[in-house]
Amino acid sequence: MECSGIGLHSGAPVLLRILPASAGTGIVFRRTDLDGFEIEAISRNVARVSYATSLMKKGVLISTTEHILSAFTGMGIDNAIVELNNLELPILDGSARPFVDMIQKAGVRKQRRARTYLKIRREFELREGNKFIAVYPSDVYGVSYSINFPHPLIGKETFQVELSNGNYLRHIAAARTFGSREDERAMRNMGLIRGASRENCIVLTRDGVENGPLRFSDEFVRHKVLDLVGDLALLGKQILGNVVADRAGHAMHTALVSRVLRDKTLWEEVTVSEDDEPVAAASSVHAAAGSAL
Ligand SMILES: [Zn+2]
């Protein structure tokens, strides 16, 4: 399956294809404009993180990876090759839904190999000023995200979801990225959001939304969940744990990933074969075991 679009920050046109991959491959990005140079979607390759998450290997960049990685996790896809002919993923409609649609059209293949999960054993908390992110032991993958955004439509919003039983597709995938008119000029001056438009971003005005209607009344916090799920894909394995975030962003999401990976007392690898029902894990975790495109 392929699609084309422009990068949110670079504004660069890009053609994207999603290809199947064998068990154990993980998610790998391939730059077709650079002789097929490959960058694995893992924490070690995280480059710089501010308004988006970027991967870099040997000086080669792949930017704004979070939405497609979120779609893969949300659909239980462990293995795929993502080909692109430029440095940034297409922003499409600003959500993960176009990627989900692409993957669904391509079809998902179940692989026989057992899936290995990263199961959280001990809590880990990270605080920076009023920002907070933490992970706690759980038999399923759960996320609880809070934001506090000074805007009449937003304010304090919390969204809690267990990423199983189709919850990602129903409640998270369609939530779009957002930004305010006031921030726009500053970000453009920094060379960011050159590709932003009303078609790929909810534009907040002083007291409303310029390009409504919203897809959910709390679309903003749902998009934060989407971003978090995408950044946590850089663990390289599906996580079994409860993630709690408050006013965090890409930098804290990826910091959690690298800190958790570094401290092996926090987690253990649990392998679940297709025939074993993971204890207390949701049925969709079982159904998705070892899936690929
Ligand atoms: Zn996002």
PDB file of C-alpha atoms and ligand atoms in Angstrom:
ATOM      1  CA  MET A   1       0.000   0.000   0.000  1.00  0.00           C
ATOM      2  CA  GLU A   2       1.252   3.463  -0.697  1.00  0.00           C
ATOM      3  CA  CYS A   3       0.230   7.039  -0.145  1.00  0.00           C
ATOM      4  CA  SER A   4       1.715  10.457  -0.679  1.00  0.00           C
ATOM      5  CA  GLY A   5       1.598  13.653   1.291  1.00  0.00           C
ATOM      6  CA  ILE A   6       3.776  16.311   2.833  1.00  0.00           C
ATOM      7  CA  GLY A   7       5.762  16.461   6.045  1.00  0.00           C
ATOM      8  CA  LEU A   8       4.255  18.584   8.820  1.00  0.00           C
ATOM      9  CA  HIS A   9       7.503  20.317   9.742  1.00  0.00           C
ATOM     10  CA  SER A  10       9.529  20.152   6.509  1.00  0.00           C
ATOM     11  CA  GLY A  11       6.616  20.679   4.130  1.00  0.00           C
ATOM     12  CA  ALA A  12       8.491  18.210   1.886  1.00  0.00           C
ATOM     13  CA  PRO A  13       6.509  15.956  -0.476  1.00  0.00           C
ATOM     14  CA  VAL A  14       6.905  12.291   0.337  1.00  0.00           C
ATOM     15  CA  LEU A  15       5.758   8.950  -1.057  1.00  0.00           C
ATOM     16  CA  LEU A  16       5.243   6.212   1.511  1.00  0.00           C
ATOM     17  CA  ARG A  17       4.838   2.462   1.108  1.00  0.00           C
ATOM     18  CA  ILE A  18       4.225  -0.138   3.788  1.00  0.00           C
ATOM     19  CA  LEU A  19       5.665  -3.599   3.071  1.00  0.00           C
ATOM     20  CA  PRO A  20       5.372  -6.878   4.967  1.00  0.00           C
ATOM     21  CA  ALA A  21       8.335  -8.121   6.996  1.00  0.00           C
ATOM     22  CA  SER A  22       9.250 -11.441   8.556  1.00  0.00           C
ATOM     23  CA  ALA A  23       8.887 -12.201  12.263  1.00  0.00           C
ATOM     24  CA  GLY A  24      11.605 -10.593  14.368  1.00  0.00           C
ATOM     25  CA  THR A  25      12.176  -7.677  11.969  1.00  0.00           C
ATOM     26  CA  GLY A  26      10.373  -5.077  14.044  1.00  0.00           C
ATOM     27  CA  ILE A  27       9.393  -1.800  12.383  1.00  0.00           C
ATOM     28  CA  VAL A  28      12.082  -0.565  10.005  1.00  0.00           C
ATOM     29  CA  PHE A  29      12.083   2.691   8.020  1.00  0.00           C
ATOM     30  CA  ARG A  30      13.784   2.602   4.630  1.00  0.00           C
ATOM     31  CA  ARG A  31      14.889   5.736   2.747  1.00  0.00           C
ATOM     32  CA  THR A  32      14.418   4.860  -0.924  1.00  0.00           C
ATOM     33  CA  ASP A  33      16.029   8.175  -1.907  1.00  0.00           C
ATOM     34  CA  LEU A  34      19.234   7.135  -0.095  1.00  0.00           C
ATOM     35  CA  ASP A  35      19.905   3.697  -1.619  1.00  0.00           C
ATOM     36  CA  GLY A  36      17.422   2.020   0.719  1.00  0.00           C
ATOM     37  CA  PHE A  37      19.215   3.063   3.900  1.00  0.00           C
ATOM     38  CA  GLU A  38      17.388   1.483   6.849  1.00  0.00           C
ATOM     39  CA  ILE A  39      16.688   2.872  10.311  1.00  0.00           C
ATOM     40  CA  GLU A  40      15.093   0.628  12.915  1.00  0.00           C
ATOM     41  CA  ALA A  41      12.302   2.140  15.017  1.00  0.00           C
ATOM     42  CA  ILE A  42      14.073   1.624  18.332  1.00  0.00           C
ATOM     43  CA  SER A  43      15.118   3.855  21.189  1.00  0.00           C
ATOM     44  CA  ARG A  44      18.810   3.744  20.289  1.00  0.00           C
ATOM     45  CA  ASN A  45      18.071   5.616  17.042  1.00  0.00           C
ATOM     46  CA  VAL A  46      16.102   8.462  18.630  1.00  0.00           C
ATOM     47  CA  ALA A  47      17.716  11.672  17.452  1.00  0.00           C
ATOM     48  CA  ARG A  48      16.164  14.881  18.571  1.00  0.00           C
ATOM     49  CA  VAL A  49      12.809  15.381  20.022  1.00  0.00           C
ATOM     50  CA  SER A  50      10.894  18.591  20.396  1.00  0.00           C
ATOM     51  CA  TYR A  51       7.635  19.032  18.518  1.00  0.00           C
ATOM     52  CA  ALA A  52       7.986  15.622  16.874  1.00  0.00           C
ATOM     53  CA  THR A  53      10.026  12.480  17.336  1.00  0.00           C
ATOM     54  CA  SER A  54      12.877  11.919  14.908  1.00  0.00           C
ATOM     55  CA  LEU A  55      15.157   8.968  14.349  1.00  0.00           C
ATOM     56  CA  MET A  56      18.708   9.226  13.097  1.00  0.00           C
ATOM     57  CA  LYS A  57      21.335   6.688  12.152  1.00  0.00           C
ATOM     58  CA  LYS A  58      24.725   7.539  10.635  1.00  0.00           C
ATOM     59  CA  GLY A  59      23.501  11.051   9.911  1.00  0.00           C
ATOM     60  CA  VAL A  60      20.357   9.906   8.080  1.00  0.00           C
ATOM     61  CA  LEU A  61      17.134  11.334   9.477  1.00  0.00           C
ATOM     62  CA  ILE A  62      13.550  10.080   9.614  1.00  0.00           C
ATOM     63  CA  SER A  63      11.280  12.682  11.097  1.00  0.00           C
ATOM     64  CA  THR A  64       7.837  12.686  12.727  1.00  0.00           C
ATOM     65  CA  THR A  65       7.606   8.928  13.232  1.00  0.00           C
ATOM     66  CA  GLU A  66       5.052   8.952  16.048  1.00  0.00           C
ATOM     67  CA  HIS A  67       1.750   8.696  14.167  1.00  0.00           C
ATOM     68  CA  ILE A  68       2.584   5.701  11.974  1.00  0.00           C
ATOM     69  CA  LEU A  69       4.278   3.910  14.892  1.00  0.00           C
ATOM     70  CA  SER A  70       1.170   4.564  16.947  1.00  0.00           C
ATOM     71  CA  ALA A  71      -0.971   2.976  14.224  1.00  0.00           C
ATOM     72  CA  PHE A  72       1.251  -0.117  14.171  1.00  0.00           C
ATOM     73  CA  THR A  73       1.049  -0.585  17.935  1.00  0.00           C
ATOM     74  CA  GLY A  74      -2.670   0.145  18.006  1.00  0.00           C
ATOM     75  CA  MET A  75      -3.260  -2.554  15.395  1.00  0.00           C
ATOM     76  CA  GLY A  76      -0.896  -5.061  17.006  1.00  0.00           C
ATOM     77  CA  ILE A  77       1.609  -4.972  14.132  1.00  0.00           C
ATOM     78  CA  ASP A  78       5.112  -6.045  15.202  1.00  0.00           C
ATOM     79  CA  ASN A  79       6.857  -6.311  11.852  1.00  0.00           C
ATOM     80  CA  ALA A  80       6.777  -4.046   8.802  1.00  0.00           C
ATOM     81  CA  ILE A  81       9.022  -2.088   6.455  1.00  0.00           C
ATOM     82  CA  VAL A  82       8.080   1.536   5.854  1.00  0.00           C
ATOM     83  CA  GLU A  83       9.604   2.942   2.682  1.00  0.00           C
ATOM     84  CA  LEU A  84       9.747   6.676   2.125  1.00  0.00           C
ATOM     85  CA  ASN A  85      11.567   8.859  -0.369  1.00  0.00           C
ATOM     86  CA  ASN A  86      12.171  11.869   1.852  1.00  0.00           C
ATOM     87  CA  LEU A  87      13.145  12.694   5.406  1.00  0.00           C
ATOM     88  CA  GLU A  88       9.723  13.135   7.006  1.00  0.00           C
ATOM     89  CA  LEU A  89       6.607  10.970   7.251  1.00  0.00           C
ATOM     90  CA  PRO A  90       3.530  12.484   5.584  1.00  0.00           C
ATOM     91  CA  ILE A  91       1.218  14.216   8.049  1.00  0.00           C
ATOM     92  CA  LEU A  92      -1.914  13.280   6.009  1.00  0.00           C
ATOM     93  CA  ASP A  93      -4.928  14.361   8.105  1.00  0.00           C
ATOM     94  CA  GLY A  94      -2.907  14.868  11.311  1.00  0.00           C
ATOM     95  CA  SER A  95      -4.128  11.618  12.921  1.00  0.00           C
ATOM     96  CA  ALA A  96      -3.181   7.950  12.650  1.00  0.00           C
ATOM     97  CA  ARG A  97      -6.379   6.954  10.833  1.00  0.00           C
ATOM     98  CA  PRO A  98      -4.984   7.148   7.264  1.00  0.00           C
ATOM     99  CA  PHE A  99      -2.172   4.790   8.313  1.00  0.00           C
ATOM    100  CA  VAL A 100      -4.684   2.453   9.938  1.00  0.00           C
ATOM    101  CA  ASP A 101      -6.753   2.482   6.729  1.00  0.00           C
ATOM    102  CA  MET A 102      -3.660   1.698   4.647  1.00  0.00           C
ATOM    103  CA  ILE A 103      -2.716  -1.197   6.905  1.00  0.00           C
ATOM    104  CA  GLN A 104      -6.260  -2.561   6.914  1.00  0.00           C
ATOM    105  CA  LYS A 105      -6.414  -2.412   3.100  1.00  0.00           C
ATOM    106  CA  ALA A 106      -3.048  -4.150   2.823  1.00  0.00           C
ATOM    107  CA  GLY A 107      -4.243  -6.833   5.223  1.00  0.00           C
ATOM    108  CA  VAL A 108      -2.632  -8.163   8.366  1.00  0.00           C
ATOM    109  CA  ARG A 109      -0.941 -11.536   8.459  1.00  0.00           C
ATOM    110  CA  LYS A 110      -0.658 -13.529  11.627  1.00  0.00           C
ATOM    111  CA  GLN A 111       2.806 -14.944  12.181  1.00  0.00           C
ATOM    112  CA  ARG A 112       3.304 -18.193  13.994  1.00  0.00           C
ATOM    113  CA  ARG A 113       6.190 -17.094  16.116  1.00  0.00           C
ATOM    114  CA  ALA A 114       5.359 -16.258  19.717  1.00  0.00           C
ATOM    115  CA  ARG A 115       5.343 -12.612  20.648  1.00  0.00           C
ATOM    116  CA  THR A 116       7.674 -11.263  23.303  1.00  0.00           C
ATOM    117  CA  TYR A 117       6.299  -8.533  25.534  1.00  0.00           C
ATOM    118  CA  LEU A 118       8.125  -6.123  27.751  1.00  0.00           C
ATOM    119  CA  LYS A 119       6.299  -6.613  31.038  1.00  0.00           C
ATOM    120  CA  ILE A 120       6.740  -3.910  33.642  1.00  0.00           C
ATOM    121  CA  ARG A 121       7.717  -5.331  37.038  1.00  0.00           C
ATOM    122  CA  ARG A 122       8.339  -2.191  39.089  1.00  0.00           C
ATOM    123  CA  GLU A 123       6.993   1.322  38.931  1.00  0.00           C
ATOM    124  CA  PHE A 124       9.113   4.074  37.440  1.00  0.00           C
ATOM    125  CA  GLU A 125       8.248   7.773  37.686  1.00  0.00           C
ATOM    126  CA  LEU A 126       9.762  10.782  35.985  1.00  0.00           C
ATOM    127  CA  ARG A 127       8.991  14.376  36.932  1.00  0.00           C
ATOM    128  CA  GLU A 128      10.078  17.636  35.338  1.00  0.00           C
ATOM    129  CA  GLY A 129       8.529  20.716  36.897  1.00  0.00           C
ATOM    130  CA  ASN A 130       4.783  20.153  36.499  1.00  0.00           C
ATOM    131  CA  LYS A 131       5.267  17.474  33.858  1.00  0.00           C
ATOM    132  CA  PHE A 132       4.972  13.851  34.854  1.00  0.00           C
ATOM    133  CA  ILE A 133       5.230  10.442  33.260  1.00  0.00           C
ATOM    134  CA  ALA A 134       5.292   7.020  34.878  1.00  0.00           C
ATOM    135  CA  VAL A 135       4.799   3.359  34.218  1.00  0.00           C
ATOM    136  CA  TYR A 136       3.296   0.797  36.609  1.00  0.00           C
ATOM    137  CA  PRO A 137       2.996  -2.988  36.539  1.00  0.00           C
ATOM    138  CA  SER A 138      -0.061  -4.309  34.734  1.00  0.00           C
ATOM    139  CA  ASP A 139      -1.071  -7.378  32.742  1.00  0.00           C
ATOM    140  CA  VAL A 140      -2.376  -5.213  29.921  1.00  0.00           C
ATOM    141  CA  TYR A 141      -1.264  -2.046  28.132  1.00  0.00           C
ATOM    142  CA  GLY A 142      -3.124   0.897  29.603  1.00  0.00           C
ATOM    143  CA  VAL A 143      -2.666   4.633  29.180  1.00  0.00           C
ATOM    144  CA  SER A 144      -3.970   7.513  31.257  1.00  0.00           C
ATOM    145  CA  TYR A 145      -3.116  10.976  29.945  1.00  0.00           C
ATOM    146  CA  SER A 146      -3.907  14.385  31.410  1.00  0.00           C
ATOM    147  CA  ILE A 147      -3.391  17.777  29.840  1.00  0.00           C
ATOM    148  CA  ASN A 148      -4.054  21.243  31.164  1.00  0.00           C
ATOM    149  CA  PHE A 149      -4.187  23.677  28.284  1.00  0.00           C
ATOM    150  CA  PRO A 150      -5.319  27.245  28.863  1.00  0.00           C
ATOM    151  CA  HIS A 151      -8.059  27.338  26.261  1.00  0.00           C
ATOM    152  CA  PRO A 152     -11.851  27.561  26.702  1.00  0.00           C
ATOM    153  CA  LEU A 153     -12.354  24.323  24.717  1.00  0.00           C
ATOM    154  CA  ILE A 154      -9.707  22.338  26.562  1.00  0.00           C
ATOM    155  CA  GLY A 155      -8.653  23.172  30.116  1.00  0.00           C
ATOM    156  CA  LYS A 156      -7.994  20.034  32.119  1.00  0.00           C
ATOM    157  CA  GLU A 157      -8.728  16.839  30.211  1.00  0.00           C
ATOM    158  CA  THR A 158      -7.910  13.263  31.169  1.00  0.00           C
ATOM    159  CA  PHE A 159      -8.329  10.238  28.955  1.00  0.00           C
ATOM    160  CA  GLN A 160      -7.881   6.696  30.133  1.00  0.00           C
ATOM    161  CA  VAL A 161      -7.874   3.688  27.840  1.00  0.00           C
ATOM    162  CA  GLU A 162      -6.841   0.082  27.714  1.00  0.00           C
ATOM    163  CA  LEU A 163      -5.293  -0.543  24.315  1.00  0.00           C
ATOM    164  CA  SER A 164      -7.135  -3.725  23.508  1.00  0.00           C
ATOM    165  CA  ASN A 165     -10.468  -4.890  22.140  1.00  0.00           C
ATOM    166  CA  GLY A 166     -10.346  -2.344  19.332  1.00  0.00           C
ATOM    167  CA  ASN A 167     -10.183   0.588  21.732  1.00  0.00           C
ATOM    168  CA  TYR A 168      -7.313   2.169  19.814  1.00  0.00           C
ATOM    169  CA  LEU A 169      -9.245   2.139  16.539  1.00  0.00           C
ATOM    170  CA  ARG A 170     -12.439   3.416  18.148  1.00  0.00           C
ATOM    171  CA  HIS A 171     -11.124   6.054  20.510  1.00  0.00           C
ATOM    172  CA  ILE A 172      -7.591   7.100  19.551  1.00  0.00           C
ATOM    173  CA  ALA A 173      -6.648   6.614  15.882  1.00  0.00           C
ATOM    174  CA  ALA A 174      -8.743   9.469  14.470  1.00  0.00           C
ATOM    175  CA  ALA A 175      -7.645  12.164  16.946  1.00  0.00           C
ATOM    176  CA  ARG A 176      -5.763  14.918  15.096  1.00  0.00           C
ATOM    177  CA  THR A 177      -2.817  17.032  16.076  1.00  0.00           C
ATOM    178  CA  PHE A 178      -3.550  20.590  17.129  1.00  0.00           C
ATOM    179  CA  GLY A 179      -1.949  23.982  17.509  1.00  0.00           C
ATOM    180  CA  SER A 180      -2.916  27.533  18.253  1.00  0.00           C
ATOM    181  CA  ARG A 181      -2.844  30.505  15.898  1.00  0.00           C
ATOM    182  CA  GLU A 182      -0.647  32.271  18.467  1.00  0.00           C
ATOM    183  CA  ASP A 183       2.019  29.558  18.442  1.00  0.00           C
ATOM    184  CA  GLU A 184       1.962  29.281  14.681  1.00  0.00           C
ATOM    185  CA  ARG A 185       4.135  32.275  13.847  1.00  0.00           C
ATOM    186  CA  ALA A 186       6.772  31.407  16.441  1.00  0.00           C
ATOM    187  CA  MET A 187       6.952  27.826  15.191  1.00  0.00           C
ATOM    188  CA  ARG A 188       7.192  28.896  11.559  1.00  0.00           C
ATOM    189  CA  ASN A 189      10.014  31.260  12.531  1.00  0.00           C
ATOM    190  CA  MET A 190      11.837  28.251  14.007  1.00  0.00           C
ATOM    191  CA  GLY A 191      11.493  26.482  10.656  1.00  0.00           C
ATOM    192  CA  LEU A 192       8.784  24.191  11.985  1.00  0.00           C
ATOM    193  CA  ILE A 193       5.272  23.330  10.724  1.00  0.00           C
ATOM    194  CA  ARG A 194       6.007  24.427   7.133  1.00  0.00           C
ATOM    195  CA  GLY A 195       3.528  21.787   6.002  1.00  0.00           C
ATOM    196  CA  ALA A 196       0.795  22.661   8.498  1.00  0.00           C
ATOM    197  CA  SER A 197      -2.619  23.491   7.121  1.00  0.00           C
ATOM    198  CA  ARG A 198      -6.271  23.355   8.092  1.00  0.00           C
ATOM    199  CA  GLU A 199      -6.410  19.942   6.438  1.00  0.00           C
ATOM    200  CA  ASN A 200      -3.877  18.343   8.787  1.00  0.00           C
ATOM    201  CA  CYS A 201      -4.128  20.181  12.081  1.00  0.00           C
ATOM    202  CA  ILE A 202      -6.845  21.464  14.399  1.00  0.00           C
ATOM    203  CA  VAL A 203      -6.259  25.206  14.492  1.00  0.00           C
ATOM    204  CA  LEU A 204      -7.228  26.790  17.801  1.00  0.00           C
ATOM    205  CA  THR A 205      -8.339  30.384  17.827  1.00  0.00           C
ATOM    206  CA  ARG A 206      -8.590  32.459  20.996  1.00  0.00           C
ATOM    207  CA  ASP A 207     -11.933  30.970  21.988  1.00  0.00           C
ATOM    208  CA  GLY A 208     -12.702  28.192  19.550  1.00  0.00           C
ATOM    209  CA  VAL A 209     -11.586  26.121  16.599  1.00  0.00           C
ATOM    210  CA  GLU A 210     -10.988  27.595  13.168  1.00  0.00           C
ATOM    211  CA  ASN A 211     -11.592  24.378  11.235  1.00  0.00           C
ATOM    212  CA  GLY A 212     -14.199  22.405  13.149  1.00  0.00           C
ATOM    213  CA  PRO A 213     -16.044  20.298  13.876  1.00  0.00           C
ATOM    214  CA  LEU A 214     -13.908  18.269  16.263  1.00  0.00           C
ATOM    215  CA  ARG A 215     -13.985  14.489  15.836  1.00  0.00           C
ATOM    216  CA  PHE A 216     -14.295  14.077  19.633  1.00  0.00           C
ATOM    217  CA  SER A 217     -15.041  16.811  22.173  1.00  0.00           C
ATOM    218  CA  ASP A 218     -11.797  15.795  23.922  1.00  0.00           C
ATOM    219  CA  GLU A 219      -9.845  15.194  20.709  1.00  0.00           C
ATOM    220  CA  PHE A 220      -6.792  17.047  22.098  1.00  0.00           C
ATOM    221  CA  VAL A 221      -6.025  14.695  24.963  1.00  0.00           C
ATOM    222  CA  ARG A 222      -6.821  11.704  22.764  1.00  0.00           C
ATOM    223  CA  HIS A 223      -4.159  12.895  20.336  1.00  0.00           C
ATOM    224  CA  LYS A 224      -1.680  13.029  23.215  1.00  0.00           C
ATOM    225  CA  VAL A 225      -2.478   9.358  23.888  1.00  0.00           C
ATOM    226  CA  LEU A 226      -1.889   8.662  20.178  1.00  0.00           C
ATOM    227  CA  ASP A 227       1.525  10.378  20.327  1.00  0.00           C
ATOM    228  CA  LEU A 228       2.484   8.541  23.523  1.00  0.00           C
ATOM    229  CA  VAL A 229       1.601   5.151  22.053  1.00  0.00           C
ATOM    230  CA  GLY A 230       3.715   6.004  18.991  1.00  0.00           C
ATOM    231  CA  ASP A 231       6.716   7.069  21.065  1.00  0.00           C
ATOM    232  CA  LEU A 232       6.444   3.996  23.297  1.00  0.00           C
ATOM    233  CA  ALA A 233       6.704   1.813  20.188  1.00  0.00           C
ATOM    234  CA  LEU A 234      10.408   2.705  20.343  1.00  0.00           C
ATOM    235  CA  LEU A 235      10.683   0.197  23.198  1.00  0.00           C
ATOM    236  CA  GLY A 236      10.820  -2.263  20.299  1.00  0.00           C
ATOM    237  CA  LYS A 237       8.289  -4.554  21.951  1.00  0.00           C
ATOM    238  CA  GLN A 238       4.688  -4.352  22.970  1.00  0.00           C
ATOM    239  CA  ILE A 239       4.535  -3.248  26.577  1.00  0.00           C
ATOM    240  CA  LEU A 240       2.461  -4.749  29.378  1.00  0.00           C
ATOM    241  CA  GLY A 241       2.154  -1.903  31.824  1.00  0.00           C
ATOM    242  CA  ASN A 242       0.072   1.061  32.814  1.00  0.00           C
ATOM    243  CA  VAL A 243       1.461   4.378  31.571  1.00  0.00           C
ATOM    244  CA  VAL A 244       0.362   7.588  33.281  1.00  0.00           C
ATOM    245  CA  ALA A 245       1.282  10.968  31.815  1.00  0.00           C
ATOM    246  CA  ASP A 246       0.450  14.518  32.830  1.00  0.00           C
ATOM    247  CA  ARG A 247       1.376  17.411  30.528  1.00  0.00           C
ATOM    248  CA  ALA A 248       4.200  15.365  29.057  1.00  0.00           C
ATOM    249  CA  GLY A 249       5.407  15.554  25.460  1.00  0.00           C
ATOM    250  CA  HIS A 250       7.657  13.742  23.009  1.00  0.00           C
ATOM    251  CA  ALA A 251      10.817  14.499  25.017  1.00  0.00           C
ATOM    252  CA  MET A 252       9.407  12.928  28.187  1.00  0.00           C
ATOM    253  CA  HIS A 253       7.828  10.022  26.297  1.00  0.00           C
ATOM    254  CA  THR A 254      11.168   9.081  24.731  1.00  0.00           C
ATOM    255  CA  ALA A 255      13.031   9.725  28.008  1.00  0.00           C
ATOM    256  CA  LEU A 256      10.745   7.176  29.677  1.00  0.00           C
ATOM    257  CA  VAL A 257      11.523   4.688  26.921  1.00  0.00           C
ATOM    258  CA  SER A 258      15.300   5.019  27.231  1.00  0.00           C
ATOM    259  CA  ARG A 259      15.261   5.032  31.047  1.00  0.00           C
ATOM    260  CA  VAL A 260      13.082   1.928  31.204  1.00  0.00           C
ATOM    261  CA  LEU A 261      15.246   0.079  28.687  1.00  0.00           C
ATOM    262  CA  ARG A 262      18.394   1.002  30.615  1.00  0.00           C
ATOM    263  CA  ASP A 263      17.127  -0.356  33.954  1.00  0.00           C
ATOM    264  CA  LYS A 264      16.536  -4.062  33.474  1.00  0.00           C
ATOM    265  CA  THR A 265      15.192  -4.430  37.032  1.00  0.00           C
ATOM    266  CA  LEU A 266      12.051  -2.572  35.916  1.00  0.00           C
ATOM    267  CA  TRP A 267      10.817  -5.195  33.476  1.00  0.00           C
ATOM    268  CA  GLU A 268      11.127  -8.667  32.120  1.00  0.00           C
ATOM    269  CA  GLU A 269      10.525 -10.211  28.759  1.00  0.00           C
ATOM    270  CA  VAL A 270       7.484 -12.454  28.657  1.00  0.00           C
ATOM    271  CA  THR A 271       6.940 -14.665  25.641  1.00  0.00           C
ATOM    272  CA  VAL A 272       3.415 -15.664  24.835  1.00  0.00           C
ATOM    273  CA  SER A 273       2.850 -18.337  22.234  1.00  0.00           C
ATOM    274  CA  GLU A 274      -0.279 -18.276  20.135  1.00  0.00           C
ATOM    275  CA  ASP A 275      -1.797 -21.149  22.034  1.00  0.00           C
ATOM    276  CA  ASP A 276      -1.212 -19.743  25.504  1.00  0.00           C
ATOM    277  CA  GLU A 277      -3.753 -17.317  26.744  1.00  0.00           C
ATOM    278  CA  PRO A 278      -1.727 -14.648  28.530  1.00  0.00           C
ATOM    279  CA  VAL A 279      -2.980 -14.597  32.092  1.00  0.00           C
ATOM    280  CA  ALA A 280      -5.369 -11.702  32.638  1.00  0.00           C
ATOM    281  CA  ALA A 281      -4.415 -10.197  29.308  1.00  0.00           C
ATOM    282  CA  ALA A 282      -7.198  -9.023  27.066  1.00  0.00           C
ATOM    283  CA  SER A 283      -8.408 -11.262  24.284  1.00  0.00           C
ATOM    284  CA  SER A 284      -7.283  -8.898  21.560  1.00  0.00           C
ATOM    285  CA  VAL A 285      -3.724  -9.149  22.842  1.00  0.00           C
ATOM    286  CA  HIS A 286      -4.012 -12.862  22.237  1.00  0.00           C
ATOM    287  CA  ALA A 287      -5.663 -12.445  18.856  1.00  0.00           C
ATOM    288  CA  ALA A 288      -2.967 -10.039  17.749  1.00  0.00           C
ATOM    289  CA  ALA A 289      -0.060 -12.171  18.899  1.00  0.00           C
ATOM    290  CA  GLY A 290       2.713 -12.115  16.368  1.00  0.00           C
ATOM    291  CA  SER A 291       0.905 -10.131  13.715  1.00  0.00           C
ATOM    292  CA  ALA A 292       2.499  -8.588  10.687  1.00  0.00           C
ATOM    293  CA  LEU A 293       1.313  -7.079   7.487  1.00  0.00           C
TER     294      LEU A 293
HETATM  295 ZN    ZN B   1       1.040  13.985  17.135  1.00  0.00          ZN
END
